[in-house]
């Protein structure tokens, strides 16, 4: 499955995040041995346990809702925090990164889905926030793009609309606040069920779990 996926991503030059949440280190090691290096997790405790038992050149991505008091545990090694969904979290990441003299890469999470349970900024909220506090106010944070999840629905048109909206917002944010910053270049969208639509709508990074690792035990579907 890994190689088939990589072949599908190739024409789009999109990166693959293998979402390994709830899966054992042995399963991660298998993909690692096949060459995969980027893995996504949604719980701090789980990332830490796994990172301690797996090769140190794995690039760990945090993709789940993050509490400010837990940033310190992942700050030294996290490769990308994709789920920055509120100003307070960005401030807290800046503070922790400064303490250890690191620049932590992050993505700003956009809320485009219909479900209220999903997290993230609206475009409007993000514009207001970046106007008040431009990227330069966070010298220890590298804002590299946006991340989003589409609605949990069978309606392909709806999903496509939402991904197109993410890509459009990404473009407007880039033009307005990151004109001189080539680092702002990632649009992380698409999961096992909708990654093909995401690629067509401009994803630069997809986050795939169940397609690579099999279904998760008590999968919580929002
Ligand atoms: C679990 C998860 C994924 C992967 O979901 P699959 O449907 O298993 O591919 C992607 N992104 C986020 C934010 C997730 O929590």
mmCIF file of C-alpha atoms and ligand atoms in Angstrom:
data_model
loop_
_atom_site.group_PDB
_atom_site.id
_atom_site.type_symbol
_atom_site.label_atom_id
_atom_site.label_comp_id
_atom_site.label_asym_id
_atom_site.label_seq_id
_atom_site.Cartn_x
_atom_site.Cartn_y
_atom_site.Cartn_z
ATOM 1 C CA UNK A 1 0.000 0.000 0.000
ATOM 2 C CA UNK A 2 2.831 2.427 0.820
ATOM 3 C CA UNK A 3 4.381 2.220 -2.622
ATOM 4 C CA UNK A 4 1.056 2.479 -4.397
ATOM 5 C CA UNK A 5 0.263 5.594 -2.377
ATOM 6 C CA UNK A 6 3.649 7.149 -3.056
ATOM 7 C CA UNK A 7 3.115 6.580 -6.763
ATOM 8 C CA UNK A 8 -0.234 8.365 -6.549
ATOM 9 C CA UNK A 9 1.334 11.314 -4.724
ATOM 10 C CA UNK A 10 4.288 11.598 -7.066
ATOM 11 C CA UNK A 11 2.676 13.649 -9.875
ATOM 12 C CA UNK A 12 1.457 16.147 -7.270
ATOM 13 C CA UNK A 13 4.816 16.220 -5.461
ATOM 14 C CA UNK A 14 2.855 15.824 -2.235
ATOM 15 C CA UNK A 15 4.317 14.538 1.015
ATOM 16 C CA UNK A 16 2.920 11.562 2.873
ATOM 17 C CA UNK A 17 2.304 11.705 6.604
ATOM 18 C CA UNK A 18 1.699 8.155 7.843
ATOM 19 C CA UNK A 19 -0.805 8.557 10.675
ATOM 20 C CA UNK A 20 0.198 5.932 13.213
ATOM 21 C CA UNK A 21 -2.037 6.864 16.163
ATOM 22 C CA UNK A 22 -3.142 3.801 18.200
ATOM 23 C CA UNK A 23 -0.783 1.578 16.156
ATOM 24 C CA UNK A 24 2.124 -0.286 17.794
ATOM 25 C CA UNK A 25 5.777 0.598 17.218
ATOM 26 C CA UNK A 26 6.242 -2.670 15.333
ATOM 27 C CA UNK A 27 3.807 -1.491 12.650
ATOM 28 C CA UNK A 28 5.620 1.833 12.399
ATOM 29 C CA UNK A 29 8.965 0.058 12.118
ATOM 30 C CA UNK A 30 7.664 -1.918 9.116
ATOM 31 C CA UNK A 31 6.882 1.277 7.205
ATOM 32 C CA UNK A 32 10.126 2.828 8.392
ATOM 33 C CA UNK A 33 12.036 -0.108 6.939
ATOM 34 C CA UNK A 34 10.255 0.525 3.648
ATOM 35 C CA UNK A 35 11.578 4.079 3.705
ATOM 36 C CA UNK A 36 8.770 6.125 5.266
ATOM 37 C CA UNK A 37 10.064 8.820 7.622
ATOM 38 C CA UNK A 38 7.140 11.139 8.410
ATOM 39 C CA UNK A 39 4.666 9.850 11.005
ATOM 40 C CA UNK A 40 1.673 11.645 12.505
ATOM 41 C CA UNK A 41 0.261 11.211 16.008
ATOM 42 C CA UNK A 42 -2.525 12.978 17.867
ATOM 43 C CA UNK A 43 -1.566 12.424 21.507
ATOM 44 C CA UNK A 44 1.512 13.815 23.265
ATOM 45 C CA UNK A 45 1.959 10.819 25.550
ATOM 46 C CA UNK A 46 1.838 8.435 22.609
ATOM 47 C CA UNK A 47 4.337 10.423 20.513
ATOM 48 C CA UNK A 48 6.790 10.473 23.407
ATOM 49 C CA UNK A 49 6.557 6.754 24.082
ATOM 50 C CA UNK A 50 6.939 5.879 20.423
ATOM 51 C CA UNK A 51 9.705 8.391 19.703
ATOM 52 C CA UNK A 52 11.727 6.855 22.539
ATOM 53 C CA UNK A 53 11.515 3.391 21.010
ATOM 54 C CA UNK A 54 11.960 4.151 17.313
ATOM 55 C CA UNK A 55 14.801 5.493 15.125
ATOM 56 C CA UNK A 56 15.716 9.101 15.824
ATOM 57 C CA UNK A 57 15.501 10.204 12.197
ATOM 58 C CA UNK A 58 11.720 9.800 12.175
ATOM 59 C CA UNK A 59 10.008 13.133 11.614
ATOM 60 C CA UNK A 60 7.127 13.259 14.095
ATOM 61 C CA UNK A 61 4.127 15.427 13.254
ATOM 62 C CA UNK A 62 1.578 16.405 15.900
ATOM 63 C CA UNK A 63 -1.831 16.395 14.216
ATOM 64 C CA UNK A 64 -4.218 16.422 17.196
ATOM 65 C CA UNK A 65 -5.661 19.074 19.477
ATOM 66 C CA UNK A 66 -2.824 20.171 21.740
ATOM 67 C CA UNK A 67 -3.043 21.471 25.297
ATOM 68 C CA UNK A 68 -0.644 24.312 26.096
ATOM 69 C CA UNK A 69 0.731 22.580 29.203
ATOM 70 C CA UNK A 70 1.919 19.629 27.119
ATOM 71 C CA UNK A 71 3.932 21.537 24.508
ATOM 72 C CA UNK A 72 7.078 21.323 26.599
ATOM 73 C CA UNK A 73 7.228 17.542 26.245
ATOM 74 C CA UNK A 74 7.358 17.543 22.445
ATOM 75 C CA UNK A 75 9.080 20.907 21.912
ATOM 76 C CA UNK A 76 12.637 19.491 21.785
ATOM 77 C CA UNK A 77 12.025 17.048 18.934
ATOM 78 C CA UNK A 78 8.706 17.662 17.174
ATOM 79 C CA UNK A 79 9.204 18.171 13.449
ATOM 80 C CA UNK A 80 5.902 19.893 12.699
ATOM 81 C CA UNK A 81 2.886 20.817 14.817
ATOM 82 C CA UNK A 82 0.053 20.746 12.290
ATOM 83 C CA UNK A 83 -2.792 21.491 14.668
ATOM 84 C CA UNK A 84 -2.273 25.075 15.819
ATOM 85 C CA UNK A 85 -5.910 26.032 16.168
ATOM 86 C CA UNK A 86 -5.909 29.105 18.420
ATOM 87 C CA UNK A 87 -3.770 32.189 19.184
ATOM 88 C CA UNK A 88 -3.091 31.074 22.731
ATOM 89 C CA UNK A 89 -1.454 27.886 21.484
ATOM 90 C CA UNK A 90 0.815 29.779 19.106
ATOM 91 C CA UNK A 91 1.909 32.051 21.968
ATOM 92 C CA UNK A 92 2.619 29.042 24.158
ATOM 93 C CA UNK A 93 4.640 27.313 21.419
ATOM 94 C CA UNK A 94 6.640 30.523 20.925
ATOM 95 C CA UNK A 95 7.390 30.617 24.673
ATOM 96 C CA UNK A 96 8.461 26.963 24.898
ATOM 97 C CA UNK A 97 10.565 27.161 21.735
ATOM 98 C CA UNK A 98 12.341 30.284 23.009
ATOM 99 C CA UNK A 99 13.175 28.511 26.278
ATOM 100 C CA UNK A 100 15.064 25.787 24.443
ATOM 101 C CA UNK A 101 16.373 28.086 21.723
ATOM 102 C CA UNK A 102 14.605 26.245 18.931
ATOM 103 C CA UNK A 103 12.485 27.297 15.991
ATOM 104 C CA UNK A 104 9.448 25.037 15.880
ATOM 105 C CA UNK A 105 7.676 24.557 12.527
ATOM 106 C CA UNK A 106 3.877 24.707 12.660
ATOM 107 C CA UNK A 107 0.778 24.782 10.467
ATOM 108 C CA UNK A 108 -2.288 26.878 11.204
ATOM 109 C CA UNK A 109 -5.390 24.722 11.391
ATOM 110 C CA UNK A 110 -8.382 25.993 9.432
ATOM 111 C CA UNK A 111 -11.946 25.094 10.260
ATOM 112 C CA UNK A 112 -13.946 24.457 7.102
ATOM 113 C CA UNK A 113 -15.973 21.370 8.052
ATOM 114 C CA UNK A 114 -19.602 21.462 9.073
ATOM 115 C CA UNK A 115 -18.983 19.717 12.386
ATOM 116 C CA UNK A 116 -18.695 22.021 15.369
ATOM 117 C CA UNK A 117 -16.536 19.394 17.074
ATOM 118 C CA UNK A 118 -13.631 20.092 14.730
ATOM 119 C CA UNK A 119 -11.069 22.712 15.684
ATOM 120 C CA UNK A 120 -9.403 25.586 13.855
ATOM 121 C CA UNK A 121 -9.519 29.188 12.707
ATOM 122 C CA UNK A 122 -11.947 30.558 10.159
ATOM 123 C CA UNK A 123 -10.250 32.620 7.447
ATOM 124 C CA UNK A 124 -11.676 35.740 9.018
ATOM 125 C CA UNK A 125 -10.354 34.862 12.475
ATOM 126 C CA UNK A 126 -6.939 34.105 11.046
ATOM 127 C CA UNK A 127 -6.787 37.416 9.155
ATOM 128 C CA UNK A 128 -7.771 39.381 12.257
ATOM 129 C CA UNK A 129 -5.219 37.492 14.317
ATOM 130 C CA UNK A 130 -2.338 37.913 11.833
ATOM 131 C CA UNK A 131 -3.168 41.601 11.437
ATOM 132 C CA UNK A 132 -2.824 42.126 15.160
ATOM 133 C CA UNK A 133 0.112 39.791 15.565
ATOM 134 C CA UNK A 134 2.081 39.354 12.359
ATOM 135 C CA UNK A 135 4.341 36.298 11.897
ATOM 136 C CA UNK A 136 7.369 38.332 13.021
ATOM 137 C CA UNK A 137 5.889 38.405 16.541
ATOM 138 C CA UNK A 138 6.748 34.707 16.754
ATOM 139 C CA UNK A 139 10.492 34.525 16.109
ATOM 140 C CA UNK A 140 10.775 30.969 17.443
ATOM 141 C CA UNK A 141 7.940 29.634 15.331
ATOM 142 C CA UNK A 142 8.177 28.869 11.613
ATOM 143 C CA UNK A 143 4.669 29.130 10.177
ATOM 144 C CA UNK A 144 4.843 26.805 7.189
ATOM 145 C CA UNK A 145 1.251 26.711 5.973
ATOM 146 C CA UNK A 146 -2.221 25.463 6.821
ATOM 147 C CA UNK A 147 -3.903 22.208 7.771
ATOM 148 C CA UNK A 148 -7.559 21.253 7.579
ATOM 149 C CA UNK A 149 -10.038 18.406 7.717
ATOM 150 C CA UNK A 150 -13.090 18.172 5.494
ATOM 151 C CA UNK A 151 -16.545 17.271 6.778
ATOM 152 C CA UNK A 152 -17.277 13.645 7.541
ATOM 153 C CA UNK A 153 -19.697 13.082 4.682
ATOM 154 C CA UNK A 154 -20.295 10.954 1.601
ATOM 155 C CA UNK A 155 -20.976 14.106 -0.391
ATOM 156 C CA UNK A 156 -17.942 14.414 -2.616
ATOM 157 C CA UNK A 157 -18.940 17.849 -3.892
ATOM 158 C CA UNK A 158 -19.084 19.161 -0.354
ATOM 159 C CA UNK A 159 -15.622 17.751 0.429
ATOM 160 C CA UNK A 160 -14.212 19.233 -2.778
ATOM 161 C CA UNK A 161 -15.742 22.620 -1.956
ATOM 162 C CA UNK A 162 -14.144 22.564 1.466
ATOM 163 C CA UNK A 163 -10.689 21.620 0.175
ATOM 164 C CA UNK A 164 -10.942 24.316 -2.506
ATOM 165 C CA UNK A 165 -11.827 26.770 0.249
ATOM 166 C CA UNK A 166 -8.743 25.734 2.236
ATOM 167 C CA UNK A 167 -6.517 26.193 -0.787
ATOM 168 C CA UNK A 168 -8.031 29.625 -1.510
ATOM 169 C CA UNK A 169 -7.576 30.763 2.081
ATOM 170 C CA UNK A 170 -4.004 29.462 2.002
ATOM 171 C CA UNK A 171 -3.354 31.592 -1.097
ATOM 172 C CA UNK A 172 -4.838 34.742 0.401
ATOM 173 C CA UNK A 173 -2.924 34.313 3.670
ATOM 174 C CA UNK A 174 0.286 33.697 1.752
ATOM 175 C CA UNK A 175 -0.167 36.813 -0.380
ATOM 176 C CA UNK A 176 -1.061 38.997 2.564
ATOM 177 C CA UNK A 177 1.347 37.851 5.286
ATOM 178 C CA UNK A 178 4.006 35.592 3.800
ATOM 179 C CA UNK A 179 4.856 37.266 0.517
ATOM 180 C CA UNK A 180 8.591 37.194 1.206
ATOM 181 C CA UNK A 181 8.570 33.905 3.020
ATOM 182 C CA UNK A 182 9.018 30.787 0.859
ATOM 183 C CA UNK A 183 8.707 28.670 4.027
ATOM 184 C CA UNK A 184 4.948 29.216 3.989
ATOM 185 C CA UNK A 185 4.279 26.526 1.409
ATOM 186 C CA UNK A 186 2.245 23.661 2.867
ATOM 187 C CA UNK A 187 -1.407 22.843 2.475
ATOM 188 C CA UNK A 188 -1.995 19.723 4.582
ATOM 189 C CA UNK A 189 -5.347 18.186 3.686
ATOM 190 C CA UNK A 190 -6.746 14.796 2.789
ATOM 191 C CA UNK A 191 -7.067 11.548 4.771
ATOM 192 C CA UNK A 192 -7.653 7.911 3.765
ATOM 193 C CA UNK A 193 -11.155 8.560 2.474
ATOM 194 C CA UNK A 194 -10.663 11.832 0.651
ATOM 195 C CA UNK A 195 -6.978 12.301 -0.196
ATOM 196 C CA UNK A 196 -7.514 12.019 -3.953
ATOM 197 C CA UNK A 197 -9.911 14.962 -3.901
ATOM 198 C CA UNK A 198 -7.473 16.871 -1.686
ATOM 199 C CA UNK A 199 -4.640 16.321 -4.162
ATOM 200 C CA UNK A 200 -6.786 17.557 -7.027
ATOM 201 C CA UNK A 201 -7.599 20.652 -4.981
ATOM 202 C CA UNK A 202 -3.972 21.456 -4.225
ATOM 203 C CA UNK A 203 -2.819 19.509 -1.167
ATOM 204 C CA UNK A 204 0.963 19.490 -0.685
ATOM 205 C CA UNK A 205 0.764 17.010 2.183
ATOM 206 C CA UNK A 206 -1.753 14.253 2.929
ATOM 207 C CA UNK A 207 -2.293 12.491 6.274
ATOM 208 C CA UNK A 208 -3.113 8.831 5.799
ATOM 209 C CA UNK A 209 -3.820 6.386 8.633
ATOM 210 C CA UNK A 210 -6.219 3.513 8.117
ATOM 211 C CA UNK A 211 -5.337 2.984 4.469
ATOM 212 C CA UNK A 212 -1.730 2.255 5.485
ATOM 213 C CA UNK A 213 -2.186 0.590 8.874
ATOM 214 C CA UNK A 214 -5.680 -0.899 8.685
ATOM 215 C CA UNK A 215 -8.726 0.332 10.597
ATOM 216 C CA UNK A 216 -8.234 1.613 14.138
ATOM 217 C CA UNK A 217 -9.974 -0.237 17.019
ATOM 218 C CA UNK A 218 -12.505 2.164 18.506
ATOM 219 C CA UNK A 219 -12.342 4.677 15.737
ATOM 220 C CA UNK A 220 -14.072 7.850 16.794
ATOM 221 C CA UNK A 221 -15.902 9.226 13.809
ATOM 222 C CA UNK A 222 -16.976 12.797 14.377
HETATM 223 C C1 LIG B 1 -6.640 10.223 12.308
HETATM 224 C C2 LIG B 1 -6.330 11.417 11.495
HETATM 225 C C3 LIG B 1 -5.969 11.301 10.137
HETATM 226 C C4 LIG B 1 -5.914 9.985 9.393
HETATM 227 O O1 LIG B 1 -7.181 9.432 9.279
HETATM 228 P P1 LIG B 1 -7.442 8.144 8.327
HETATM 229 O O2 LIG B 1 -8.872 8.293 7.945
HETATM 230 O O3 LIG B 1 -7.183 6.953 9.167
HETATM 231 O O4 LIG B 1 -6.536 8.230 7.182
HETATM 232 C C5 LIG B 1 -5.641 12.466 9.459
HETATM 233 N N1 LIG B 1 -5.666 13.668 10.062
HETATM 234 C C6 LIG B 1 -6.014 13.821 11.346
HETATM 235 C C7 LIG B 1 -6.027 15.180 11.933
HETATM 236 C C8 LIG B 1 -6.362 12.710 12.100
HETATM 237 O O5 LIG B 1 -6.724 12.872 13.390
#
